């Protein structure tokens, strides 16, 4: 009986110790109601996440139809490993009601961002915004409509959908990073090159990079290469690397 009590006590103590230790974060599957619209999204939390601490944040968008499948893809390919390791919170919503975020889905902003900021402490209440293909177009579009919430735009690939003076002015203080594949069959190279040049001519910080040998889907920014994205986020936190 005494031995049984000792074993039980030992197990309880062990569980208490383990409960107090920080554990590896997981990807959270969540929903919010934004003005009667159900938004499905995922959140990547850093390792040893402390809800009392403020972290840099990334708002990420998938490409193509911007469904939850594309959200899962970008999290696995481009964001999760680096976010967990470097101490970032990544929020990645799927297009509400199957409306792309530059074809009506953007109406969930800025309310969605306000709700996220109530749930998580984000440094300076500003995010980096990023995504591939349609996600890159979305990053530019959403940032231009809600400039107070963003430090940087990273499109891999992507460009500003509405090139009006108002939209350009809205993103003029952000750090802009544009990547495109050398072999991109979509033909986005010329538009992105021209746009980056025009941004720089207006005194904006805009980097344009052609990824050698790459098609539309950039493998060079996935897996270990995703570190390059987070290096740019770090630069943006210190003045675009200036």
PDB file of C-alpha atoms in Angstrom:
ATOM      1  CA  UNK A   1       0.000   0.000   0.000  1.00  0.00           C
ATOM      2  CA  UNK A   2       2.812   2.424   0.930  1.00  0.00           C
ATOM      3  CA  UNK A   3       4.630   1.596  -2.279  1.00  0.00           C
ATOM      4  CA  UNK A   4       1.433   2.246  -4.277  1.00  0.00           C
ATOM      5  CA  UNK A   5       1.047   5.646  -2.579  1.00  0.00           C
ATOM      6  CA  UNK A   6       4.665   6.520  -3.342  1.00  0.00           C
ATOM      7  CA  UNK A   7       4.167   5.642  -7.016  1.00  0.00           C
ATOM      8  CA  UNK A   8       0.934   7.657  -7.183  1.00  0.00           C
ATOM      9  CA  UNK A   9       2.562  10.646  -5.492  1.00  0.00           C
ATOM     10  CA  UNK A  10       5.506  10.431  -7.868  1.00  0.00           C
ATOM     11  CA  UNK A  11       3.186  10.432 -10.878  1.00  0.00           C
ATOM     12  CA  UNK A  12       1.274  13.442  -9.544  1.00  0.00           C
ATOM     13  CA  UNK A  13       4.487  15.388  -8.944  1.00  0.00           C
ATOM     14  CA  UNK A  14       5.755  14.481 -12.409  1.00  0.00           C
ATOM     15  CA  UNK A  15       2.521  15.678 -14.015  1.00  0.00           C
ATOM     16  CA  UNK A  16       2.670  18.928 -12.064  1.00  0.00           C
ATOM     17  CA  UNK A  17       6.244  19.528 -13.215  1.00  0.00           C
ATOM     18  CA  UNK A  18       5.366  18.763 -16.807  1.00  0.00           C
ATOM     19  CA  UNK A  19       2.339  21.054 -16.629  1.00  0.00           C
ATOM     20  CA  UNK A  20       4.601  23.904 -15.658  1.00  0.00           C
ATOM     21  CA  UNK A  21       7.022  23.385 -18.517  1.00  0.00           C
ATOM     22  CA  UNK A  22       6.609  25.235 -21.810  1.00  0.00           C
ATOM     23  CA  UNK A  23       5.710  22.870 -24.615  1.00  0.00           C
ATOM     24  CA  UNK A  24       6.031  23.005 -28.363  1.00  0.00           C
ATOM     25  CA  UNK A  25       3.239  25.089 -29.812  1.00  0.00           C
ATOM     26  CA  UNK A  26       0.657  23.711 -32.192  1.00  0.00           C
ATOM     27  CA  UNK A  27      -1.298  25.113 -35.118  1.00  0.00           C
ATOM     28  CA  UNK A  28      -4.712  26.189 -33.908  1.00  0.00           C
ATOM     29  CA  UNK A  29      -7.822  25.779 -36.076  1.00  0.00           C
ATOM     30  CA  UNK A  30     -10.242  28.615 -35.269  1.00  0.00           C
ATOM     31  CA  UNK A  31     -13.304  30.524 -36.458  1.00  0.00           C
ATOM     32  CA  UNK A  32     -14.693  33.998 -35.885  1.00  0.00           C
ATOM     33  CA  UNK A  33     -17.953  35.689 -36.727  1.00  0.00           C
ATOM     34  CA  UNK A  34     -17.197  38.986 -38.439  1.00  0.00           C
ATOM     35  CA  UNK A  35     -20.362  40.933 -39.185  1.00  0.00           C
ATOM     36  CA  UNK A  36     -22.342  37.738 -39.722  1.00  0.00           C
ATOM     37  CA  UNK A  37     -19.604  36.147 -41.840  1.00  0.00           C
ATOM     38  CA  UNK A  38     -17.917  33.002 -40.529  1.00  0.00           C
ATOM     39  CA  UNK A  39     -14.162  33.236 -41.027  1.00  0.00           C
ATOM     40  CA  UNK A  40     -12.088  30.078 -40.746  1.00  0.00           C
ATOM     41  CA  UNK A  41      -8.434  30.611 -39.975  1.00  0.00           C
ATOM     42  CA  UNK A  42      -5.370  29.027 -38.449  1.00  0.00           C
ATOM     43  CA  UNK A  43      -2.896  30.406 -35.950  1.00  0.00           C
ATOM     44  CA  UNK A  44       0.719  29.351 -35.558  1.00  0.00           C
ATOM     45  CA  UNK A  45       2.082  30.115 -32.102  1.00  0.00           C
ATOM     46  CA  UNK A  46       5.797  30.201 -31.274  1.00  0.00           C
ATOM     47  CA  UNK A  47       7.487  27.552 -29.177  1.00  0.00           C
ATOM     48  CA  UNK A  48       7.085  28.234 -25.447  1.00  0.00           C
ATOM     49  CA  UNK A  49       4.292  30.712 -26.190  1.00  0.00           C
ATOM     50  CA  UNK A  50       3.539  33.102 -23.332  1.00  0.00           C
ATOM     51  CA  UNK A  51       0.163  34.879 -23.695  1.00  0.00           C
ATOM     52  CA  UNK A  52       1.420  37.751 -21.530  1.00  0.00           C
ATOM     53  CA  UNK A  53       4.242  38.511 -23.982  1.00  0.00           C
ATOM     54  CA  UNK A  54       4.011  40.532 -27.212  1.00  0.00           C
ATOM     55  CA  UNK A  55       5.261  38.839 -30.384  1.00  0.00           C
ATOM     56  CA  UNK A  56       5.816  40.009 -33.965  1.00  0.00           C
ATOM     57  CA  UNK A  57       2.885  38.936 -36.113  1.00  0.00           C
ATOM     58  CA  UNK A  58       2.343  37.842 -39.705  1.00  0.00           C
ATOM     59  CA  UNK A  59      -0.962  37.869 -41.575  1.00  0.00           C
ATOM     60  CA  UNK A  60      -0.560  35.220 -44.291  1.00  0.00           C
ATOM     61  CA  UNK A  61      -2.741  34.313 -47.274  1.00  0.00           C
ATOM     62  CA  UNK A  62      -2.863  31.255 -49.473  1.00  0.00           C
ATOM     63  CA  UNK A  63      -2.801  31.290 -53.250  1.00  0.00           C
ATOM     64  CA  UNK A  64      -5.267  29.921 -55.786  1.00  0.00           C
ATOM     65  CA  UNK A  65      -8.803  29.659 -54.389  1.00  0.00           C
ATOM     66  CA  UNK A  66      -7.592  30.679 -50.905  1.00  0.00           C
ATOM     67  CA  UNK A  67      -9.354  27.750 -49.262  1.00  0.00           C
ATOM     68  CA  UNK A  68      -8.285  26.115 -46.021  1.00  0.00           C
ATOM     69  CA  UNK A  69      -6.269  23.626 -48.086  1.00  0.00           C
ATOM     70  CA  UNK A  70      -4.150  26.487 -49.406  1.00  0.00           C
ATOM     71  CA  UNK A  71      -3.843  27.862 -45.866  1.00  0.00           C
ATOM     72  CA  UNK A  72      -2.511  24.485 -44.714  1.00  0.00           C
ATOM     73  CA  UNK A  73      -0.085  24.465 -47.628  1.00  0.00           C
ATOM     74  CA  UNK A  74       1.500  27.857 -46.926  1.00  0.00           C
ATOM     75  CA  UNK A  75       1.715  27.163 -43.211  1.00  0.00           C
ATOM     76  CA  UNK A  76       3.583  23.912 -43.834  1.00  0.00           C
ATOM     77  CA  UNK A  77       5.754  25.241 -46.678  1.00  0.00           C
ATOM     78  CA  UNK A  78       6.495  28.822 -45.705  1.00  0.00           C
ATOM     79  CA  UNK A  79       5.595  29.797 -42.168  1.00  0.00           C
ATOM     80  CA  UNK A  80       5.277  27.241 -39.382  1.00  0.00           C
ATOM     81  CA  UNK A  81       8.847  26.133 -38.746  1.00  0.00           C
ATOM     82  CA  UNK A  82      10.352  29.613 -38.776  1.00  0.00           C
ATOM     83  CA  UNK A  83       7.500  31.164 -36.775  1.00  0.00           C
ATOM     84  CA  UNK A  84       7.785  28.583 -34.021  1.00  0.00           C
ATOM     85  CA  UNK A  85      11.570  28.867 -33.917  1.00  0.00           C
ATOM     86  CA  UNK A  86      11.904  32.659 -34.179  1.00  0.00           C
ATOM     87  CA  UNK A  87       8.999  33.629 -31.958  1.00  0.00           C
ATOM     88  CA  UNK A  88       6.318  34.841 -34.367  1.00  0.00           C
ATOM     89  CA  UNK A  89       2.544  34.538 -34.362  1.00  0.00           C
ATOM     90  CA  UNK A  90       1.156  33.744 -37.822  1.00  0.00           C
ATOM     91  CA  UNK A  91      -2.542  34.166 -38.615  1.00  0.00           C
ATOM     92  CA  UNK A  92      -3.801  32.711 -41.910  1.00  0.00           C
ATOM     93  CA  UNK A  93      -7.497  33.071 -42.855  1.00  0.00           C
ATOM     94  CA  UNK A  94      -9.330  31.242 -45.624  1.00  0.00           C
ATOM     95  CA  UNK A  95     -11.468  33.238 -48.060  1.00  0.00           C
ATOM     96  CA  UNK A  96     -14.927  33.733 -46.519  1.00  0.00           C
ATOM     97  CA  UNK A  97     -17.825  32.310 -48.533  1.00  0.00           C
ATOM     98  CA  UNK A  98     -15.330  31.363 -51.264  1.00  0.00           C
ATOM     99  CA  UNK A  99     -14.770  35.022 -52.136  1.00  0.00           C
ATOM    100  CA  UNK A 100     -11.132  35.830 -52.800  1.00  0.00           C
ATOM    101  CA  UNK A 101      -9.653  38.502 -50.568  1.00  0.00           C
ATOM    102  CA  UNK A 102      -9.447  40.940 -53.466  1.00  0.00           C
ATOM    103  CA  UNK A 103     -12.904  40.084 -54.822  1.00  0.00           C
ATOM    104  CA  UNK A 104     -15.113  40.765 -51.808  1.00  0.00           C
ATOM    105  CA  UNK A 105     -13.479  38.721 -49.050  1.00  0.00           C
ATOM    106  CA  UNK A 106     -11.508  41.777 -47.927  1.00  0.00           C
ATOM    107  CA  UNK A 107     -14.651  43.148 -46.283  1.00  0.00           C
ATOM    108  CA  UNK A 108     -13.798  41.213 -43.102  1.00  0.00           C
ATOM    109  CA  UNK A 109     -11.002  43.726 -42.505  1.00  0.00           C
ATOM    110  CA  UNK A 110     -10.177  45.609 -40.362  1.00  0.00           C
ATOM    111  CA  UNK A 111     -12.627  44.002 -37.907  1.00  0.00           C
ATOM    112  CA  UNK A 112     -10.902  40.626 -38.191  1.00  0.00           C
ATOM    113  CA  UNK A 113      -7.571  42.235 -37.294  1.00  0.00           C
ATOM    114  CA  UNK A 114      -9.124  44.046 -34.347  1.00  0.00           C
ATOM    115  CA  UNK A 115     -10.420  40.735 -33.007  1.00  0.00           C
ATOM    116  CA  UNK A 116      -7.048  39.030 -33.461  1.00  0.00           C
ATOM    117  CA  UNK A 117      -5.380  41.850 -31.537  1.00  0.00           C
ATOM    118  CA  UNK A 118      -7.777  41.208 -28.663  1.00  0.00           C
ATOM    119  CA  UNK A 119      -6.765  37.525 -28.626  1.00  0.00           C
ATOM    120  CA  UNK A 120      -3.005  37.914 -29.009  1.00  0.00           C
ATOM    121  CA  UNK A 121      -0.414  40.514 -28.094  1.00  0.00           C
ATOM    122  CA  UNK A 122       1.226  41.650 -31.345  1.00  0.00           C
ATOM    123  CA  UNK A 123       4.189  44.006 -31.151  1.00  0.00           C
ATOM    124  CA  UNK A 124       3.086  47.585 -31.838  1.00  0.00           C
ATOM    125  CA  UNK A 125      -0.278  46.211 -33.056  1.00  0.00           C
ATOM    126  CA  UNK A 126       1.209  45.879 -36.550  1.00  0.00           C
ATOM    127  CA  UNK A 127       1.619  42.807 -38.750  1.00  0.00           C
ATOM    128  CA  UNK A 128       3.774  41.771 -41.655  1.00  0.00           C
ATOM    129  CA  UNK A 129       1.497  40.666 -44.495  1.00  0.00           C
ATOM    130  CA  UNK A 130       2.571  38.016 -46.983  1.00  0.00           C
ATOM    131  CA  UNK A 131       1.508  35.361 -49.428  1.00  0.00           C
ATOM    132  CA  UNK A 132       2.155  33.591 -52.753  1.00  0.00           C
ATOM    133  CA  UNK A 133       0.316  34.242 -56.042  1.00  0.00           C
ATOM    134  CA  UNK A 134      -3.263  35.261 -55.201  1.00  0.00           C
ATOM    135  CA  UNK A 135      -1.982  35.533 -51.650  1.00  0.00           C
ATOM    136  CA  UNK A 136       0.604  38.048 -52.806  1.00  0.00           C
ATOM    137  CA  UNK A 137      -2.018  40.100 -54.633  1.00  0.00           C
ATOM    138  CA  UNK A 138      -4.132  39.918 -51.477  1.00  0.00           C
ATOM    139  CA  UNK A 139      -1.234  41.081 -49.314  1.00  0.00           C
ATOM    140  CA  UNK A 140      -0.889  44.260 -51.373  1.00  0.00           C
ATOM    141  CA  UNK A 141      -4.640  44.792 -51.584  1.00  0.00           C
ATOM    142  CA  UNK A 142      -5.463  44.320 -47.902  1.00  0.00           C
ATOM    143  CA  UNK A 143      -2.460  46.382 -46.801  1.00  0.00           C
ATOM    144  CA  UNK A 144      -3.466  49.252 -49.087  1.00  0.00           C
ATOM    145  CA  UNK A 145      -6.968  49.279 -47.593  1.00  0.00           C
ATOM    146  CA  UNK A 146      -5.787  48.988 -43.968  1.00  0.00           C
ATOM    147  CA  UNK A 147      -2.344  50.619 -43.832  1.00  0.00           C
ATOM    148  CA  UNK A 148      -2.381  51.328 -40.103  1.00  0.00           C
ATOM    149  CA  UNK A 149      -2.029  47.607 -39.350  1.00  0.00           C
ATOM    150  CA  UNK A 150       1.040  46.691 -41.406  1.00  0.00           C
ATOM    151  CA  UNK A 151       4.828  47.095 -41.395  1.00  0.00           C
ATOM    152  CA  UNK A 152       5.728  45.193 -44.533  1.00  0.00           C
ATOM    153  CA  UNK A 153       4.347  43.475 -47.635  1.00  0.00           C
ATOM    154  CA  UNK A 154       5.980  40.329 -49.031  1.00  0.00           C
ATOM    155  CA  UNK A 155       4.573  38.852 -52.234  1.00  0.00           C
ATOM    156  CA  UNK A 156       6.109  35.692 -53.704  1.00  0.00           C
ATOM    157  CA  UNK A 157       4.867  36.407 -56.334  1.00  0.00           C
ATOM    158  CA  UNK A 158       2.306  39.198 -56.335  1.00  0.00           C
ATOM    159  CA  UNK A 159       1.675  42.858 -57.094  1.00  0.00           C
ATOM    160  CA  UNK A 160      -0.607  45.778 -56.280  1.00  0.00           C
ATOM    161  CA  UNK A 161      -3.913  44.982 -57.974  1.00  0.00           C
ATOM    162  CA  UNK A 162      -5.242  48.560 -57.976  1.00  0.00           C
ATOM    163  CA  UNK A 163      -2.456  50.951 -58.974  1.00  0.00           C
ATOM    164  CA  UNK A 164      -4.251  54.129 -57.994  1.00  0.00           C
ATOM    165  CA  UNK A 165      -2.394  57.030 -56.362  1.00  0.00           C
ATOM    166  CA  UNK A 166      -4.458  56.427 -53.226  1.00  0.00           C
ATOM    167  CA  UNK A 167      -3.486  52.757 -52.957  1.00  0.00           C
ATOM    168  CA  UNK A 168       0.178  53.493 -53.638  1.00  0.00           C
ATOM    169  CA  UNK A 169       0.236  56.271 -51.062  1.00  0.00           C
ATOM    170  CA  UNK A 170      -1.348  53.962 -48.489  1.00  0.00           C
ATOM    171  CA  UNK A 171       1.559  51.493 -48.672  1.00  0.00           C
ATOM    172  CA  UNK A 172       4.301  54.060 -49.203  1.00  0.00           C
ATOM    173  CA  UNK A 173       5.759  53.730 -45.681  1.00  0.00           C
ATOM    174  CA  UNK A 174       5.870  49.928 -45.707  1.00  0.00           C
ATOM    175  CA  UNK A 175       8.814  47.688 -46.569  1.00  0.00           C
ATOM    176  CA  UNK A 176       7.910  45.985 -49.852  1.00  0.00           C
ATOM    177  CA  UNK A 177       9.419  42.689 -51.031  1.00  0.00           C
ATOM    178  CA  UNK A 178       8.492  41.167 -54.398  1.00  0.00           C
ATOM    179  CA  UNK A 179       9.708  37.758 -55.602  1.00  0.00           C
ATOM    180  CA  UNK A 180       8.978  36.107 -58.937  1.00  0.00           C
ATOM    181  CA  UNK A 181      10.246  32.995 -60.672  1.00  0.00           C
ATOM    182  CA  UNK A 182      12.574  33.385 -63.647  1.00  0.00           C
ATOM    183  CA  UNK A 183      10.444  30.810 -65.501  1.00  0.00           C
ATOM    184  CA  UNK A 184       7.035  31.983 -64.242  1.00  0.00           C
ATOM    185  CA  UNK A 185       4.608  31.032 -67.049  1.00  0.00           C
ATOM    186  CA  UNK A 186       2.051  33.553 -65.778  1.00  0.00           C
ATOM    187  CA  UNK A 187       4.128  36.413 -67.161  1.00  0.00           C
ATOM    188  CA  UNK A 188       4.103  38.421 -63.926  1.00  0.00           C
ATOM    189  CA  UNK A 189       7.776  39.372 -64.208  1.00  0.00           C
ATOM    190  CA  UNK A 190       7.302  42.519 -66.303  1.00  0.00           C
ATOM    191  CA  UNK A 191       4.451  43.902 -64.225  1.00  0.00           C
ATOM    192  CA  UNK A 192       6.218  43.268 -60.934  1.00  0.00           C
ATOM    193  CA  UNK A 193       9.526  44.696 -62.208  1.00  0.00           C
ATOM    194  CA  UNK A 194       7.817  47.831 -63.481  1.00  0.00           C
ATOM    195  CA  UNK A 195       5.799  48.268 -60.315  1.00  0.00           C
ATOM    196  CA  UNK A 196       8.825  47.882 -58.031  1.00  0.00           C
ATOM    197  CA  UNK A 197      10.705  50.427 -60.140  1.00  0.00           C
ATOM    198  CA  UNK A 198       7.816  52.890 -59.911  1.00  0.00           C
ATOM    199  CA  UNK A 199       7.632  52.417 -56.149  1.00  0.00           C
ATOM    200  CA  UNK A 200      11.343  53.162 -55.791  1.00  0.00           C
ATOM    201  CA  UNK A 201      11.015  56.211 -58.039  1.00  0.00           C
ATOM    202  CA  UNK A 202       8.517  57.573 -55.519  1.00  0.00           C
ATOM    203  CA  UNK A 203      10.945  57.094 -52.642  1.00  0.00           C
ATOM    204  CA  UNK A 204       9.450  53.838 -51.401  1.00  0.00           C
ATOM    205  CA  UNK A 205      11.500  50.866 -50.191  1.00  0.00           C
ATOM    206  CA  UNK A 206      10.744  48.104 -52.697  1.00  0.00           C
ATOM    207  CA  UNK A 207      12.909  45.062 -53.401  1.00  0.00           C
ATOM    208  CA  UNK A 208      12.346  43.020 -56.551  1.00  0.00           C
ATOM    209  CA  UNK A 209      14.006  39.591 -56.786  1.00  0.00           C
ATOM    210  CA  UNK A 210      13.957  37.089 -59.645  1.00  0.00           C
ATOM    211  CA  UNK A 211      14.375  33.522 -58.401  1.00  0.00           C
ATOM    212  CA  UNK A 212      16.597  31.691 -60.887  1.00  0.00           C
ATOM    213  CA  UNK A 213      15.175  28.563 -62.478  1.00  0.00           C
ATOM    214  CA  UNK A 214      11.878  28.868 -60.592  1.00  0.00           C
ATOM    215  CA  UNK A 215       8.330  28.644 -61.998  1.00  0.00           C
ATOM    216  CA  UNK A 216       5.282  30.335 -60.470  1.00  0.00           C
ATOM    217  CA  UNK A 217       5.456  28.283 -57.255  1.00  0.00           C
ATOM    218  CA  UNK A 218       8.711  29.256 -55.585  1.00  0.00           C
ATOM    219  CA  UNK A 219      10.473  26.324 -53.976  1.00  0.00           C
ATOM    220  CA  UNK A 220      13.377  28.604 -53.013  1.00  0.00           C
ATOM    221  CA  UNK A 221      11.191  30.267 -50.348  1.00  0.00           C
ATOM    222  CA  UNK A 222       9.776  27.019 -48.956  1.00  0.00           C
ATOM    223  CA  UNK A 223      11.201  24.692 -46.329  1.00  0.00           C
ATOM    224  CA  UNK A 224      14.658  25.900 -45.268  1.00  0.00           C
ATOM    225  CA  UNK A 225      14.342  28.743 -47.807  1.00  0.00           C
ATOM    226  CA  UNK A 226      11.471  30.206 -45.782  1.00  0.00           C
ATOM    227  CA  UNK A 227      14.124  31.650 -43.482  1.00  0.00           C
ATOM    228  CA  UNK A 228      14.600  34.333 -46.143  1.00  0.00           C
ATOM    229  CA  UNK A 229      11.021  35.523 -45.619  1.00  0.00           C
ATOM    230  CA  UNK A 230      11.554  35.872 -41.891  1.00  0.00           C
ATOM    231  CA  UNK A 231      14.870  37.629 -42.444  1.00  0.00           C
ATOM    232  CA  UNK A 232      12.885  40.268 -44.347  1.00  0.00           C
ATOM    233  CA  UNK A 233      10.333  40.518 -41.537  1.00  0.00           C
ATOM    234  CA  UNK A 234      13.211  41.140 -39.149  1.00  0.00           C
ATOM    235  CA  UNK A 235      14.612  43.832 -41.451  1.00  0.00           C
ATOM    236  CA  UNK A 236      11.234  45.559 -41.589  1.00  0.00           C
ATOM    237  CA  UNK A 237      11.164  45.787 -37.821  1.00  0.00           C
ATOM    238  CA  UNK A 238      14.368  47.822 -38.045  1.00  0.00           C
ATOM    239  CA  UNK A 239      13.551  50.152 -40.934  1.00  0.00           C
ATOM    240  CA  UNK A 240      13.597  47.876 -43.997  1.00  0.00           C
ATOM    241  CA  UNK A 241      17.213  46.932 -43.461  1.00  0.00           C
ATOM    242  CA  UNK A 242      18.421  50.515 -43.768  1.00  0.00           C
TER     243      UNK A 242
END
